[in-house]
mmCIF file of C-alpha atoms in Angstrom:
data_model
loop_
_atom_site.group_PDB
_atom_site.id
_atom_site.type_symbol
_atom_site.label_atom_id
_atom_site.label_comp_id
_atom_site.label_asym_id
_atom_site.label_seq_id
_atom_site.Cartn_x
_atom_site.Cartn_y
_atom_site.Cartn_z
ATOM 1 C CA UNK C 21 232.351 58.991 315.216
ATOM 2 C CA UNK C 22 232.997 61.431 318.077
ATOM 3 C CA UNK C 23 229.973 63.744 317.929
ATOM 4 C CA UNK C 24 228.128 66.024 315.897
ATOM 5 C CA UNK C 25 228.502 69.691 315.144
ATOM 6 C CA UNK C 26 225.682 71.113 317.145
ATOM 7 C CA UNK C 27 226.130 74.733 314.485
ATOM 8 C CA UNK C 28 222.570 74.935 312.599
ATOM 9 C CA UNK C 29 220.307 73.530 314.868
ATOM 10 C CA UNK C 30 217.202 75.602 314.665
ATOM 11 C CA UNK C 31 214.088 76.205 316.743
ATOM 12 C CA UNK C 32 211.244 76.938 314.792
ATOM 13 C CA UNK C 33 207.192 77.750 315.735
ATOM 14 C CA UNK C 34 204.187 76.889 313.969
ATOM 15 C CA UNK C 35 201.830 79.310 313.132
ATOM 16 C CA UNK C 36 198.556 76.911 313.931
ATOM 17 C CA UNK C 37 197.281 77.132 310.304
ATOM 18 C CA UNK C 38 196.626 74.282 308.301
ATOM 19 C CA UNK C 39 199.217 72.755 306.576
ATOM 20 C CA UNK C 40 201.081 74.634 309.677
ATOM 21 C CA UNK C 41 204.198 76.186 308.163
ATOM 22 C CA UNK C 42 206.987 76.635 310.519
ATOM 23 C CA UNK C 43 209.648 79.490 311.029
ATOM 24 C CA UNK C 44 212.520 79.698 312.698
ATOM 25 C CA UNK C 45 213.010 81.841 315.644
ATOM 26 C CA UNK C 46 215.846 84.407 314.731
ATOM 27 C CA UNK C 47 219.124 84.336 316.308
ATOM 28 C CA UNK C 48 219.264 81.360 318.399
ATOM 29 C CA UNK C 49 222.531 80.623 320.428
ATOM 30 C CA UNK C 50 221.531 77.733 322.384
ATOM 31 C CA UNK C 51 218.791 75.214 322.561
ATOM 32 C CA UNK C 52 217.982 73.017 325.860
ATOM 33 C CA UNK C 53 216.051 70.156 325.840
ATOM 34 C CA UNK C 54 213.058 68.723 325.867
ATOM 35 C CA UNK C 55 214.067 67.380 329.189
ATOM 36 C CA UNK C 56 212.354 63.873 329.216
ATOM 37 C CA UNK C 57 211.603 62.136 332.553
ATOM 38 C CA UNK C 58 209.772 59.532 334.173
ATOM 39 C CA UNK C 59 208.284 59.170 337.597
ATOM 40 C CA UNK C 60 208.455 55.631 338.848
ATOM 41 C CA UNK C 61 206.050 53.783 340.895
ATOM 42 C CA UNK C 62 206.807 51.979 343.916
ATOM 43 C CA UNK C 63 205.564 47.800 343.811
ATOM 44 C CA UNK C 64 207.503 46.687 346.742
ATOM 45 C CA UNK C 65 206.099 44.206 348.827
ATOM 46 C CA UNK C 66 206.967 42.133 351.673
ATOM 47 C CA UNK C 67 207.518 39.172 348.468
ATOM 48 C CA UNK C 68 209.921 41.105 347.121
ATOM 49 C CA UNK C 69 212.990 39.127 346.136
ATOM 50 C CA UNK C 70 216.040 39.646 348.069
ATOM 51 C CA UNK C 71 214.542 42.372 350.090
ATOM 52 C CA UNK C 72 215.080 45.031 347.221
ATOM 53 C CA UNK C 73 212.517 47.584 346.684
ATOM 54 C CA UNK C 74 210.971 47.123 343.021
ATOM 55 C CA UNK C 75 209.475 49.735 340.571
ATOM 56 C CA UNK C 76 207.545 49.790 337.050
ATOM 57 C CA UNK C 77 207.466 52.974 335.293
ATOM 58 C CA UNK C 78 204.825 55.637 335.465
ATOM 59 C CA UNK C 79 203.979 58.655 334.028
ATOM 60 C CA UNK C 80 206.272 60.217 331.633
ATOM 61 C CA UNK C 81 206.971 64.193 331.680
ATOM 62 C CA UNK C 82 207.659 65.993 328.348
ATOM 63 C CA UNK C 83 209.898 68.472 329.997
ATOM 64 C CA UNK C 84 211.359 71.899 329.287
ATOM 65 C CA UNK C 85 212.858 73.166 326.261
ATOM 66 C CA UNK C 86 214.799 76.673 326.693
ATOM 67 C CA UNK C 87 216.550 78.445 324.003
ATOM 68 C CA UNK C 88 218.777 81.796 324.317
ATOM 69 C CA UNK C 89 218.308 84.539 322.033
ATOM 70 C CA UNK C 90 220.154 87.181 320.491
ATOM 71 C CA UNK C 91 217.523 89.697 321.785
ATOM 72 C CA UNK C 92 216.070 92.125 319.350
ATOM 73 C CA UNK C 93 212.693 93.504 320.262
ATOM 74 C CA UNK C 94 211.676 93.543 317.275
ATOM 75 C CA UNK C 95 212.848 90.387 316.181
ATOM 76 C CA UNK C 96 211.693 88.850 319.326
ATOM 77 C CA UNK C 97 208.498 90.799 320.995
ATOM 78 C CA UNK C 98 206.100 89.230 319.006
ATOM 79 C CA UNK C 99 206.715 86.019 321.277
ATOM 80 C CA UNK C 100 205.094 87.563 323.989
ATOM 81 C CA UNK C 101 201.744 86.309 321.941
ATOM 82 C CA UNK C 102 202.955 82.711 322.897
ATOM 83 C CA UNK C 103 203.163 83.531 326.321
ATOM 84 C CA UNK C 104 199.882 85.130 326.866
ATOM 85 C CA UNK C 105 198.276 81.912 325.313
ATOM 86 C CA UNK C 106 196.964 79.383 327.321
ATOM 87 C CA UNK C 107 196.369 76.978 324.807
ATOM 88 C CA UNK C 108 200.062 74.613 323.257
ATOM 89 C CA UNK C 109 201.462 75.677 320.696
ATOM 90 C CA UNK C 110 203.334 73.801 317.673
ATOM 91 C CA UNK C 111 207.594 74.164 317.746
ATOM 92 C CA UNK C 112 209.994 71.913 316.530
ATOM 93 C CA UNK C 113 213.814 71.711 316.916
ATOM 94 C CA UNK C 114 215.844 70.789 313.724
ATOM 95 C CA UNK C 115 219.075 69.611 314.080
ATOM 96 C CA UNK C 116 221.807 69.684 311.613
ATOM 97 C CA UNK C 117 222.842 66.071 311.384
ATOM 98 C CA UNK C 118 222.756 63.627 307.967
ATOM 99 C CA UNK C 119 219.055 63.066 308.295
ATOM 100 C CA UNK C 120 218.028 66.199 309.298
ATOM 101 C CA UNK C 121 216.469 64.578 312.316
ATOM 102 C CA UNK C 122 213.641 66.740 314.051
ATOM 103 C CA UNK C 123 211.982 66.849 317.349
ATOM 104 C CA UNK C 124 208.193 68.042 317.702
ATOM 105 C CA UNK C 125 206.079 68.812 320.652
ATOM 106 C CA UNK C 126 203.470 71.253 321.401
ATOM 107 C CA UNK C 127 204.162 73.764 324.191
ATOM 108 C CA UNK C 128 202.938 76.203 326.672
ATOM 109 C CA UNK C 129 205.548 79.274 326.972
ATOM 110 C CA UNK C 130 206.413 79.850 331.067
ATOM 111 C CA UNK C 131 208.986 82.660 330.875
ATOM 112 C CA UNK C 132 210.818 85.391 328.769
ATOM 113 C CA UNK C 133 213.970 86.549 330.767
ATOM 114 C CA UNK C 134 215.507 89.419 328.510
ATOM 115 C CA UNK C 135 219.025 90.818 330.045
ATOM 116 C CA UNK C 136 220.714 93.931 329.216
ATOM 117 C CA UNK C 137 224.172 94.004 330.389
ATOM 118 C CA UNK C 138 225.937 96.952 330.300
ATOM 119 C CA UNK C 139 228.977 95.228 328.647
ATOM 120 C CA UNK C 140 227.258 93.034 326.516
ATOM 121 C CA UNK C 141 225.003 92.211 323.845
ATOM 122 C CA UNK C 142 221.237 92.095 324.644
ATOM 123 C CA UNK C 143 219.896 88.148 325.393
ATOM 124 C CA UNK C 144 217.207 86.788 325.952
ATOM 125 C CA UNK C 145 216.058 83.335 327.302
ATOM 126 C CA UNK C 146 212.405 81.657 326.442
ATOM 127 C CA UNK C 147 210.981 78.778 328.569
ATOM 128 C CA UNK C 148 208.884 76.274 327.120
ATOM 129 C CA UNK C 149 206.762 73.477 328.975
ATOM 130 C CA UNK C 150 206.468 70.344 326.777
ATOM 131 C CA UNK C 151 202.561 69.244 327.073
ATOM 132 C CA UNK C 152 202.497 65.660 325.915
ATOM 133 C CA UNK C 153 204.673 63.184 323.975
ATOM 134 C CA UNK C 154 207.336 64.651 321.406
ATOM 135 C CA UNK C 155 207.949 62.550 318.526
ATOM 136 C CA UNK C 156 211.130 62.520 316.882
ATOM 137 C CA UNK C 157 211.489 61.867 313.407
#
């Protein structure tokens, strides 16, 4: 297989109740991340074979998530909440493949950059800061 169809993929926010119920943020175009990385840990010693540094892994980042937006205030402004919150929040991305495979994290919003060209549509783009491990299921 070539690749997947990336058309349906939605990002959706919890609403911190319990069960949590999940909606999907409104007009979507494009989702980024989580951007997963690792810092590594330097164990080189003056053993080391073959005079190569060595390395083990250390801590693991969660990333960034972004996603553009169709802007519409009022679609949209309500968002704001997430940034003025200092606590995670619950979001998910849903993609569109066979099993529907899904990625959840909890999240600290660090920016809301809307744009209002003059020649083109309102857009948006919302910044997310991964706190923790995302599980994928």
């Amino acid at each position: 297989m070539a690749g997947l169809d990336g058309f349906g993929t939605q990002f959706q926010r919890g609403d911190g109740a319990g069960p949590e119920v999940f909606t999907a943020v409104a007009d979507v175009t494009n989702v980024s991340g989580p951007g997963l990385s690792r810092e590594t840990i330097d164990v080189t010693s003056h053993g080391s074979p073959n005079a190569y540094m060595e390395f083990i892994g250390g801590l693991k980042d969660g990333g960034e998530v972004s996603i553009d937006v169709n802007y519409d205030p009022g679609n949209h402004d309500a968002l704001i909440d997430d940034f003025d919150d200092d606590a995670p929040r619950n979001y998910r991305i849903v993609f569109p493949d066979a099993d529907t495979t899904t990625w959840a994290f909890k999240a600290v919003m660090t920016g809301f950059e809307p744009e209002a060209p003059y020649d083109d549509k309102l857009a948006a783009t919302l910044t997310f800061k991964v706190s923790g491990k995302p599980t994928i299921s």
